[in-house]
Amino acid sequence: MTYEFLQHYWCFIVSLLGALLVFLLFVQGANSVARSLGYTEEGRRLVYNSTGRKWEFTFTTLVTFGGAFFASFPLFYSTSFGGAYWLWMIILFTFVVQAVSYEFQNKLGNFLGPKTFQFCLTLNGIVGPLLLGGAVATFYEGSNFVIAKDNMLTPLLLEGQGEAISSWANASHGLDALLNPWVLVFGFAVVFLARVLGILYVMNNVNDEDIRSRGSVRLIGAAVPFLILFVAYLVHLLLKDGFAVNPATGEVFMEPNKYLHNLLQMWYLLILLLIGVVLVLYGIGKTVWSKDYNSGIWPAGIGTVLTVLALLLCSAWNNTAYYPSTADLQSSLTLQNSCSSEFTLRTMFYVSLLVPFVLAYIVYAWRAIDKKKLDRQEIHDDHAY
């Protein structure tokens, strides 16, 4: 195991966690269309209780994704989470509000009323995927930060203050990314993808004919804008100049059609991307055309993971700056200049061998929760949301 192998290995692990997180955003997507999908008060409770069984998976994956990034690529963590903190604080705030809303929307003594907390669930269902998608888009579009590694050698002052290694180049602290129209295109693509997955999940998880019949119509309304936005951004990505790295000197430079070159040179990622897109289209198409088919969440979910995994790896592998700086090109972060020490990466490699056992437990817990499809009788249980 060389240092270079460990850098690419942990990039793969972090990208896989990111891909799983995008799939698990079906919780947010379903909540964002709960009022139209459920239609009645009882129907909405069915949707919220369906997603309420899984929201912990999404939140835990988000935290694990951040933790893995911190351990393997600490300079990215300090630059993005520390510099673009308004963007990440809003994301985390909406997820915390989501957790509170599930627990309190129908509790006795809730003086705000159920609709207040249901509005918060809808807000999280839109803002969460939008900002997470926007954060991912900055891997290709760039962010406004500056790195000064020389400050690592600056001694701390007597007051305990020292110069920061990384700093944001303006006062928006990450929100400036939303001024880039292509960041918004990708962000809204993730919003509608989450809605697609959310509708497919509820149709599979809830045993209610009214919701399932309404879901097919709502699925078309979410799938069409998703496909338009995703195809538009994919074409833009393949044609745009990318942030390439000279492996000999570490110099970052702009290369025309860099991400197209990455997919052609790393043909296995291109195959992964194409398989993922086909699976997503299959899950959507068969659910729309077949009234008896309600398992579209699985091909579409697997396709989402494969597609996002391929795109994330395309942003970092093959001598590419995965977190480019628009303020100072040479401040851009690469696998080589932002990773932990070889000892840390090697130690974490052995710890990561436990991941399959964790995944096996998640699959077991998922199957145990979904052993019986949710119906209207269960929402009157004392433990229902």
Steps between C-alpha positions, in 0.01 A plus 500: 500500500671814375413849621343573160282187524379603846412848375291355217349236729373757749374718219295198390366440853399864546341508152306182577366657820402808301321285243312311773404834656346619173298176479381540860372848419181319398390586855524871422349451155194318631446762770511780243203347310316354800207741473428414137592132532300440816231757416295439817619544859507123547684456172764755601554318828557181303774674299663653810491171688649323200794741474518524879622141507806594296600858580769380744678321214528826304616707798755237608639473146536879481698503827710201390571667166629809681700290746666297225593820315646646820713193570630441147511850348517743794598802292177469301304470823655812651468695175144408406335438837696783661492753214162431341340462841177686418425244229571203728333656805175547307518138382560369854233730644233368262594141589478573873162667449392191308579273794311727740202525264458124476483464876280797588254546214227290667609513864254613767566857603637598158382863509646570153274244336586208268504716188792709631721194535374355172603827334848452652515148352411646160762771543767239579381299200578791268787692662699192608536340154538840331796608713659154506476489121647850485790393723574206267484729196786708642725197442472589130420872504745609771474692828633836614777416749874545550748255654813624679688190616793712617280602793542149639853602596393828660531478881190569704478838664492534879123550487466161334420649159669395177461554128245278328621250241192552283264794473197598295568780256174684572250548781229269362673188637366256242169658403669667202499159329124541451568798272640258241204389285659159433526434873126566523430274202682212668342581838147493362582181308576339838173643642292336226707180516422482873130544417517221242663265750263611777190427293640161393583416862155590635329306221704197602478545876138607553216256446242754387344488156408869503861610559639252248263611224574868569873425516524409131374843396722681750795290380470638148483855637829447687682287240460739205669804662765273653596355162506843335719650772730197527559470125562877475761490775664182368545657156637815663741289709635305206560812291641734767863564587610293798756539777792274411814432705855451375604181687869594489475852643154510662413808294128546430399617152186520288455219247227513233245216531684363804205305639419351160864390478474348848202286401665390175832420667335333800259298286381299800351818650323570170351149505398551864334829407309350205380201704385735775305722261333200336395358839349833607306526174387138533373553854304809395372363170377164623324659797317743271401244238418202723220546753601186691870591534597685819864399546650781292689638800754218480623531137471880522677504838786277385525705181520820704787362709694388192445828313597726790800279582628528143454879494673552836798283403519684168552823697807370688675212323724523195699804623200726562454768765187383683444829687614777267549860607367781283686760711846343460542208262806366683302484825282227347489177699615168354526150642873556553505841669201463732516146639603365839835335564577157362490356853149638558367379166656157548358463853154605382525251214501212746212656693303531175504121465217504757277697260345188336383384843341839564329488160374149577345627823335789313350257249377279784345795685342632179339164423377465858337845488336434163390143573142626492385774265366813670122537496240736647453285809860553614485880503261483795759313705645675807848501342387653170628841391 
